[in-house]
Amino acid sequence: MVNIPYGRQDITEADIDAVVAVLKSDFLTQGPTVPKFEQAVSNYCGAHYALALNSATSALHVACLALGLGPGDWLWTSTITFVASANCGLYCGAKIDFVDIDPLSYNLCPVALERKLEKAKGEGRIPKIVVAVHLCGQPCDMVAINGLAQRYGFKVIEDASHAIGGRFQGEPIGNCRFSDVTIFSFHPVKIITTAEGGMAVTNSAELAKKMTLLRSHGITRDPMQMTCESEGPWFYQQIELGFNYRLTDLQAALGLSQMDRLQSYVSKRKQLANRYDELLSALPVTTPWQSSDSYSSWHLYVIRIQLGKVKKSQREIFDTLRASGIEVNLHYIPLYKHPYYQRMGFNVSDFPQSQQYYSEALSLPMYATLSESQQDRVVAEIKAVIQT
Ligand SMILES: *Cc1c(COP(=O)(O)O)cnc(C)c1O
């Protein structure tokens, strides 16, 4: 029997045709397709500005720089996320600290955040940026985080790598109602894909302008931004130190074509999640909690094994499932456990919720083309390993 991965892309003939059309056109990159893709995403999210980048990691980097993060500043984020959510701060020379997770949502805990801010205030080290990660597609409590941002004076980036198509209080993730910038990832395991790729969305003209410069070497062709009169039609100026973080038109064509199916992908994931909830309800596992305030895009379906009620260890369950072709995964290793972050002196005991989560979590296969019979196989294998 074929293996069932934890996540995978869906590529249709329409996607292939869209990419081939760009291949046959005049522009492989920096043509008309990138702005079309950006327009589609900003329309969908209801944000004023959308900038395509070659990854979500690049998007996080330019968002941090545009928000003025630099040496001596602090960036805080959740412990349970992909390394990029924190690394972006280090790229800017800032220092990193972590906030423990909420035991229900597994997102950055607003109560822990407030406690930490109160302490930091006394020590004069309020973060400049907090990166709120919508883990699995489940939105963070953005009202609470935004309230703290107002009170303590920090900026908010939503790392919505998992969450395009999700909603918070009925409104799309990415409208930046409670944040300065929201970023998306289009890596193949995410909700829609451009192979590699990302997007930064914002309502701030100023931030959009800065991120646009940083995306392409800090070069401008806009006479308004130049320090002197244009010297001719060839003229441009480098006014900042930027990067080559551009997305290609080939990738944008794939993304634009995938956007047509975003809604159906997310509803399919939601159906699968509901079905997992039912099929697993009698087992000693905790299925994902959902806020009544939000609609998850279901990038991941994470269960927690109730270890006190199961004879097997997390590792045994993991290995047995993998051996039977169910490619479960564990999202994520708490960031403070990585050697690179350990060298900064993080103390495991400061993050009890994250430690417990890490010892119990298991990501089950979840993607739009997962069939019900494949899902039944996943559940049957879980039952078999847990009940023996
Ligand atoms: C995938 C991911 C990223 C990085 O995305 P890339 O597009 O691969 O750079 C960042 N943050 C989170 C939470 C992710 O899951």
Coordinates of C-alpha atoms and ligand atoms in Angstrom, one line a residue:
M1 CA 0.0 0.0 0.0
V2 CA 1.2 3.5 -0.8
N3 CA 2.3 5.8 2.0
I4 CA 0.1 8.6 3.1
P5 CA 2.1 11.8 3.7
Y6 CA 1.1 14.3 6.4
G7 CA 0.6 17.0 3.7
R8 CA 0.9 17.4 -0.1
Q9 CA 0.2 19.7 -2.9
D10 CA -2.6 19.4 -5.5
I11 CA -1.6 20.3 -9.1
T12 CA -4.3 20.3 -11.8
E13 CA -4.2 20.5 -15.6
A14 CA -5.3 24.2 -15.2
D15 CA -2.3 24.9 -13.0
I16 CA 0.1 23.3 -15.5
D17 CA -1.5 25.2 -18.4
A18 CA -1.1 28.5 -16.5
V19 CA 2.6 27.8 -15.9
V20 CA 3.2 26.7 -19.5
A21 CA 1.5 29.9 -20.8
V22 CA 4.0 32.0 -18.8
L23 CA 6.9 29.8 -20.1
K24 CA 5.8 30.6 -23.7
S25 CA 5.4 34.4 -22.9
D26 CA 7.9 37.2 -22.9
F27 CA 8.4 37.3 -19.2
L28 CA 9.5 34.5 -17.0
T29 CA 9.9 36.9 -14.1
Q30 CA 8.9 40.5 -13.3
G31 CA 6.1 40.3 -15.9
P32 CA 2.4 40.9 -15.5
T33 CA 1.6 37.7 -13.6
V34 CA 3.2 38.6 -10.2
P35 CA 1.0 41.7 -9.9
K36 CA -2.1 39.7 -10.8
F37 CA -1.3 37.1 -8.1
E38 CA -0.8 39.9 -5.6
Q39 CA -4.1 41.5 -6.6
A40 CA -5.9 38.2 -6.2
V41 CA -4.5 37.7 -2.6
S42 CA -5.1 41.3 -1.5
N43 CA -8.7 41.1 -2.8
Y44 CA -9.2 37.8 -1.0
C45 CA -7.9 39.1 2.3
G46 CA -9.1 42.6 2.1
A47 CA -5.7 44.1 2.7
H48 CA -4.7 47.3 0.7
Y49 CA -1.2 46.0 -0.3
A50 CA 0.2 42.6 -1.2
L51 CA 3.8 41.9 -2.1
A52 CA 4.9 38.5 -3.5
L53 CA 8.2 37.2 -2.3
N54 CA 10.3 34.1 -3.0
S55 CA 9.4 32.7 0.5
A56 CA 7.5 33.4 3.7
T57 CA 11.0 33.6 5.3
S58 CA 11.9 36.5 3.0
A59 CA 8.6 38.1 3.7
L60 CA 9.2 37.9 7.5
H61 CA 12.7 39.3 7.0
V62 CA 11.5 42.4 5.0
A63 CA 8.5 42.9 7.3
C64 CA 10.9 43.1 10.3
L65 CA 13.2 45.5 8.5
A66 CA 10.4 47.7 7.3
L67 CA 9.1 47.8 10.9
G68 CA 12.6 49.1 11.9
L69 CA 13.8 46.1 13.8
G70 CA 17.6 46.3 14.4
P71 CA 20.4 45.6 16.8
G72 CA 19.4 46.1 20.4
D73 CA 15.8 45.4 19.7
W74 CA 13.8 42.3 20.8
L75 CA 11.5 40.1 18.8
W76 CA 9.2 37.7 20.6
T77 CA 7.3 34.8 19.1
S78 CA 5.7 31.5 20.0
T79 CA 7.8 28.5 21.0
I80 CA 5.8 26.1 18.9
T81 CA 6.5 27.2 15.3
F82 CA 8.9 26.8 12.4
V83 CA 12.3 28.3 12.9
A84 CA 11.7 31.1 10.4
S85 CA 9.2 32.9 12.7
A86 CA 12.2 33.7 15.0
N87 CA 15.2 33.6 12.6
C88 CA 13.8 36.8 10.9
G89 CA 14.6 38.7 14.0
L90 CA 18.2 37.4 14.1
Y91 CA 18.7 38.4 10.5
C92 CA 18.1 42.0 11.6
G93 CA 20.5 41.8 14.5
A94 CA 17.8 41.8 17.1
K95 CA 17.5 39.5 20.1
I96 CA 14.8 36.7 20.4
D97 CA 12.6 35.7 23.3
F98 CA 9.8 33.2 23.4
V99 CA 6.3 33.1 24.9
D100 CA 4.8 29.9 26.1
I101 CA 1.7 28.5 24.3
D102 CA -1.9 28.4 25.3
P103 CA -2.9 24.8 26.4
L104 CA -6.1 24.9 24.3
S105 CA -5.2 26.6 21.0
Y106 CA -1.4 25.8 21.1
N107 CA -0.9 29.4 19.9
L108 CA 1.2 32.0 21.7
C109 CA -0.7 32.5 25.0
P110 CA -1.9 36.1 25.6
V111 CA -1.9 35.7 29.3
A112 CA 1.7 34.5 29.3
L113 CA 2.5 37.4 26.9
E114 CA 1.0 40.0 29.3
R115 CA 2.9 38.5 32.2
K116 CA 6.1 38.6 30.3
L117 CA 5.5 42.2 29.1
E118 CA 4.8 43.4 32.6
K119 CA 8.2 42.0 33.7
A120 CA 10.0 43.3 30.6
K121 CA 8.6 46.8 31.2
G122 CA 10.4 47.0 34.5
E123 CA 13.6 45.9 32.8
G124 CA 13.2 48.3 29.9
R125 CA 13.2 45.5 27.3
I126 CA 9.7 45.7 25.7
P127 CA 9.9 43.9 22.3
K128 CA 9.7 46.0 19.1
I129 CA 7.9 43.1 17.3
V130 CA 5.7 40.2 18.4
V131 CA 5.2 37.5 15.7
A132 CA 1.9 35.8 16.2
V133 CA 1.8 32.4 14.5
H134 CA -1.6 31.0 13.6
L135 CA -0.5 27.4 14.3
C136 CA -2.3 24.7 12.1
G137 CA -4.4 27.5 10.6
Q138 CA -6.2 28.3 13.9
P139 CA -6.1 32.1 14.4
C140 CA -4.4 33.5 17.5
D141 CA -6.5 35.7 19.8
M142 CA -5.7 38.8 17.8
V143 CA -7.9 41.1 19.9
A144 CA -5.9 40.3 23.0
I145 CA -2.6 40.6 21.2
N146 CA -3.5 43.8 19.5
G147 CA -4.7 45.2 22.9
L148 CA -1.4 44.5 24.4
A149 CA 0.4 46.0 21.4
Q150 CA -1.5 49.2 22.0
R151 CA -0.8 49.2 25.7
Y152 CA 2.9 48.3 25.6
G153 CA 3.8 49.8 22.2
F154 CA 5.0 47.0 20.0
K155 CA 4.3 46.0 16.4
V156 CA 2.6 42.8 15.4
I157 CA 3.4 40.5 12.5
E158 CA 1.0 37.7 11.8
D159 CA 2.8 34.6 10.6
A160 CA -0.1 33.1 8.7
S161 CA 2.0 30.6 6.8
H162 CA -0.6 28.0 7.8
A163 CA -3.6 30.2 7.7
I164 CA -4.6 31.6 4.3
G165 CA -8.3 30.9 3.9
G166 CA -8.9 31.1 7.6
R167 CA -11.1 33.6 9.4
F168 CA -11.0 35.5 12.7
Q169 CA -14.2 37.0 14.0
G170 CA -15.8 36.4 10.6
E171 CA -13.1 38.3 8.7
P172 CA -10.3 36.9 6.5
I173 CA -6.9 36.3 8.0
G174 CA -4.7 38.8 6.2
N175 CA -6.9 41.9 6.4
C176 CA -4.4 43.1 9.0
R177 CA -7.1 44.6 11.2
F178 CA -5.1 43.6 14.3
S179 CA -1.6 43.7 12.9
D180 CA 0.9 45.7 10.9
V181 CA 1.8 43.0 8.4
T182 CA 0.6 39.4 7.7
I183 CA 2.7 36.9 5.9
F184 CA 1.8 33.8 4.0
S185 CA 3.8 30.8 2.8
F186 CA 3.2 28.9 -0.5
H187 CA 5.5 26.0 0.2
P188 CA 4.0 22.8 -1.2
V189 CA 2.7 21.5 2.1
K190 CA 0.8 24.7 2.8
I191 CA -2.7 25.5 1.8
I192 CA -1.9 26.7 -1.8
T193 CA 1.5 26.5 -3.4
T194 CA 3.9 28.3 -5.8
A195 CA 6.6 25.6 -5.1
E196 CA 8.7 28.2 -3.0
G197 CA 7.0 31.5 -2.4
G198 CA 5.4 33.8 0.1
M199 CA 3.4 37.0 0.4
A200 CA 3.4 40.0 2.8
V201 CA 0.1 41.9 3.1
T202 CA -0.4 45.2 4.9
N203 CA -2.7 48.3 5.0
S204 CA 0.2 50.7 5.4
A205 CA 1.4 52.4 2.3
E206 CA 4.7 53.3 4.1
L207 CA 5.4 49.6 5.0
A208 CA 4.5 48.4 1.5
K209 CA 6.9 50.9 0.0
K210 CA 9.7 49.9 2.2
M211 CA 9.1 46.2 1.7
T212 CA 9.0 46.7 -2.1
L213 CA 12.4 48.3 -2.0
L214 CA 13.9 45.6 0.2
R215 CA 12.5 42.9 -2.0
S216 CA 14.6 44.0 -5.0
H217 CA 18.0 45.3 -3.9
G218 CA 16.8 48.6 -2.5
I219 CA 16.5 49.9 -6.0
T220 CA 13.8 52.4 -7.1
R221 CA 12.7 53.7 -10.5
D222 CA 10.3 56.1 -8.9
P223 CA 11.4 59.7 -9.5
M224 CA 9.7 60.6 -6.2
Q225 CA 12.1 58.4 -4.2
M226 CA 15.2 59.5 -6.1
T227 CA 17.8 62.0 -4.7
C228 CA 18.2 63.7 -8.0
E229 CA 16.6 64.2 -11.4
S230 CA 16.5 61.1 -13.5
E231 CA 19.4 61.0 -15.9
G232 CA 17.5 59.2 -18.6
P233 CA 15.2 56.3 -19.4
W234 CA 17.8 53.7 -18.1
F235 CA 18.0 55.4 -14.7
Y236 CA 17.4 53.9 -11.3
Q237 CA 18.9 54.4 -7.9
Q238 CA 19.8 52.1 -5.0
I239 CA 18.6 54.0 -2.0
E240 CA 18.6 51.1 0.6
L241 CA 20.5 47.8 1.0
G242 CA 17.9 45.3 -0.2
F243 CA 17.9 41.7 -1.5
N244 CA 16.8 39.6 -4.4
Y245 CA 13.6 38.2 -2.8
R246 CA 11.4 38.3 -5.9
L247 CA 8.9 35.7 -6.9
T248 CA 8.9 34.7 -10.6
D249 CA 6.0 35.0 -13.0
L250 CA 6.2 31.2 -13.4
Q251 CA 5.5 30.7 -9.7
A252 CA 2.9 33.5 -9.6
A253 CA 1.0 31.7 -12.4
L254 CA 0.8 28.6 -10.3
G255 CA -0.3 30.6 -7.3
L256 CA -2.9 32.5 -9.2
S257 CA -4.3 29.3 -10.6
Q258 CA -4.3 27.8 -7.1
M259 CA -6.2 30.8 -5.7
D260 CA -9.2 29.7 -7.7
R261 CA -9.4 26.6 -5.5
L262 CA -8.5 28.1 -2.1
Q263 CA -12.1 28.1 -0.9
S264 CA -12.7 24.5 -1.9
Y265 CA -9.4 23.4 -0.4
V266 CA -10.2 24.9 2.9
S267 CA -13.7 23.5 3.0
K268 CA -12.3 20.0 2.1
R269 CA -9.8 20.3 5.0
K270 CA -12.6 21.4 7.3
Q271 CA -14.7 18.3 6.3
L272 CA -11.7 16.0 6.9
A273 CA -11.1 17.7 10.3
N274 CA -14.8 17.1 11.3
R275 CA -14.5 13.5 10.2
Y276 CA -11.3 13.0 12.2
D277 CA -13.0 14.6 15.2
E278 CA -15.8 12.0 15.0
L279 CA -13.7 9.0 14.1
L280 CA -11.3 9.7 17.0
S281 CA -13.8 10.7 19.6
A282 CA -13.8 7.5 21.5
L283 CA -10.0 7.2 21.7
P284 CA -7.6 8.5 24.4
V285 CA -6.5 11.4 22.3
T286 CA -7.3 15.1 22.4
T287 CA -8.6 16.4 19.1
P288 CA -8.0 20.0 18.2
W289 CA -9.9 22.7 20.1
Q290 CA -11.6 25.3 18.0
S291 CA -12.4 28.8 19.0
S292 CA -16.0 29.8 18.4
D293 CA -14.6 33.1 17.2
S294 CA -12.6 31.7 14.3
Y295 CA -12.5 29.4 11.3
S296 CA -9.3 27.4 10.9
S297 CA -7.8 26.8 7.4
W298 CA -6.7 23.4 8.8
H299 CA -3.2 23.3 7.5
L300 CA -2.4 20.7 10.2
Y301 CA -4.5 18.3 12.2
V302 CA -2.7 17.8 15.5
I303 CA -3.8 15.3 18.1
R304 CA -2.4 15.0 21.6
I305 CA -2.0 11.5 23.0
Q306 CA -3.4 11.1 26.5
L307 CA -0.3 9.3 27.7
G308 CA -1.8 8.5 31.1
K309 CA -4.5 6.4 29.3
V310 CA -2.3 4.7 26.7
K311 CA 0.3 1.9 27.2
K312 CA 2.5 3.0 24.4
S313 CA 4.9 6.0 24.3
Q314 CA 4.6 8.8 21.9
R315 CA 7.7 7.5 20.1
E316 CA 6.3 4.0 19.8
I317 CA 3.0 5.3 18.4
F318 CA 4.9 7.5 16.0
D319 CA 7.2 4.7 14.8
T320 CA 4.4 2.2 14.4
L321 CA 2.4 4.5 12.3
R322 CA 5.4 5.4 10.1
A323 CA 6.1 1.7 9.7
S324 CA 2.6 1.1 8.5
G325 CA 2.9 3.9 5.9
I326 CA 1.1 6.6 7.8
E327 CA 3.6 9.5 7.6
V328 CA 2.7 11.3 10.7
N329 CA 4.8 14.2 11.8
L330 CA 5.5 16.4 14.9
H331 CA 4.9 20.1 14.5
Y332 CA 7.1 21.5 16.0
I333 CA 10.2 21.0 18.0
P334 CA 10.0 23.9 20.5
L335 CA 12.4 26.5 19.1
Y336 CA 14.3 26.9 22.4
K337 CA 15.4 23.3 22.1
H338 CA 17.4 23.8 18.9
P339 CA 21.2 24.0 19.6
Y340 CA 21.4 27.4 18.0
Y341 CA 18.8 28.8 20.4
Q342 CA 20.1 26.7 23.3
R343 CA 23.4 28.6 23.0
M344 CA 21.4 31.8 23.8
G345 CA 20.7 30.2 27.2
F346 CA 17.0 29.4 27.0
N347 CA 15.7 27.4 29.9
V348 CA 13.3 24.5 29.1
S349 CA 11.5 24.9 32.5
D350 CA 10.3 28.4 31.4
F351 CA 8.0 26.8 28.9
P352 CA 6.0 24.1 30.7
Q353 CA 3.0 24.1 28.2
S354 CA 5.3 23.8 25.2
Q355 CA 7.2 20.9 26.8
Q356 CA 4.0 19.0 27.5
Y357 CA 2.7 19.7 24.1
Y358 CA 5.9 18.4 22.5
S359 CA 5.7 15.2 24.5
E360 CA 2.1 14.5 23.3
A361 CA 1.5 16.0 19.9
L362 CA 1.2 14.1 16.6
S363 CA 0.3 15.6 13.2
L364 CA -2.0 13.4 11.2
P365 CA -2.2 13.4 7.4
M366 CA -4.2 16.4 6.3
Y367 CA -4.5 17.7 2.7
A368 CA -7.2 18.6 0.3
T369 CA -6.9 15.4 -1.8
L370 CA -6.8 13.0 1.2
S371 CA -9.6 10.5 0.5
E372 CA -12.1 9.2 3.1
S373 CA -10.7 5.7 2.6
Q374 CA -7.2 6.9 3.2
Q375 CA -8.4 8.7 6.2
D376 CA -10.1 5.5 7.4
R377 CA -6.8 3.7 7.1
V378 CA -5.1 6.4 9.2
V379 CA -7.7 6.1 11.9
A380 CA -7.6 2.2 11.8
E381 CA -3.9 2.2 12.3
I382 CA -4.1 4.7 15.2
K383 CA -6.8 2.5 16.8
A384 CA -4.6 -0.5 16.4
V385 CA -1.5 1.0 17.9
I386 CA -3.3 2.8 20.7
Q387 CA -5.5 0.0 21.9
T388 CA -2.9 -2.7 22.2
Ligands
LIG1 C1 6.4 27.2 6.4 C2 6.6 28.2 7.4 C3 7.4 29.3 7.3 C4 8.4 29.5 6.2 O1 7.8 29.4 5.0 P1 8.8 29.4 3.7 O2 7.8 29.9 2.6 O3 9.2 28.0 3.5 O4 9.9 30.3 3.9 C5 7.4 30.3 8.3 N1 6.6 30.1 9.4 C6 5.8 29.0 9.6 C7 4.9 29.0 10.8 C8 5.8 28.0 8.6 O5 5.0 27.0 8.8

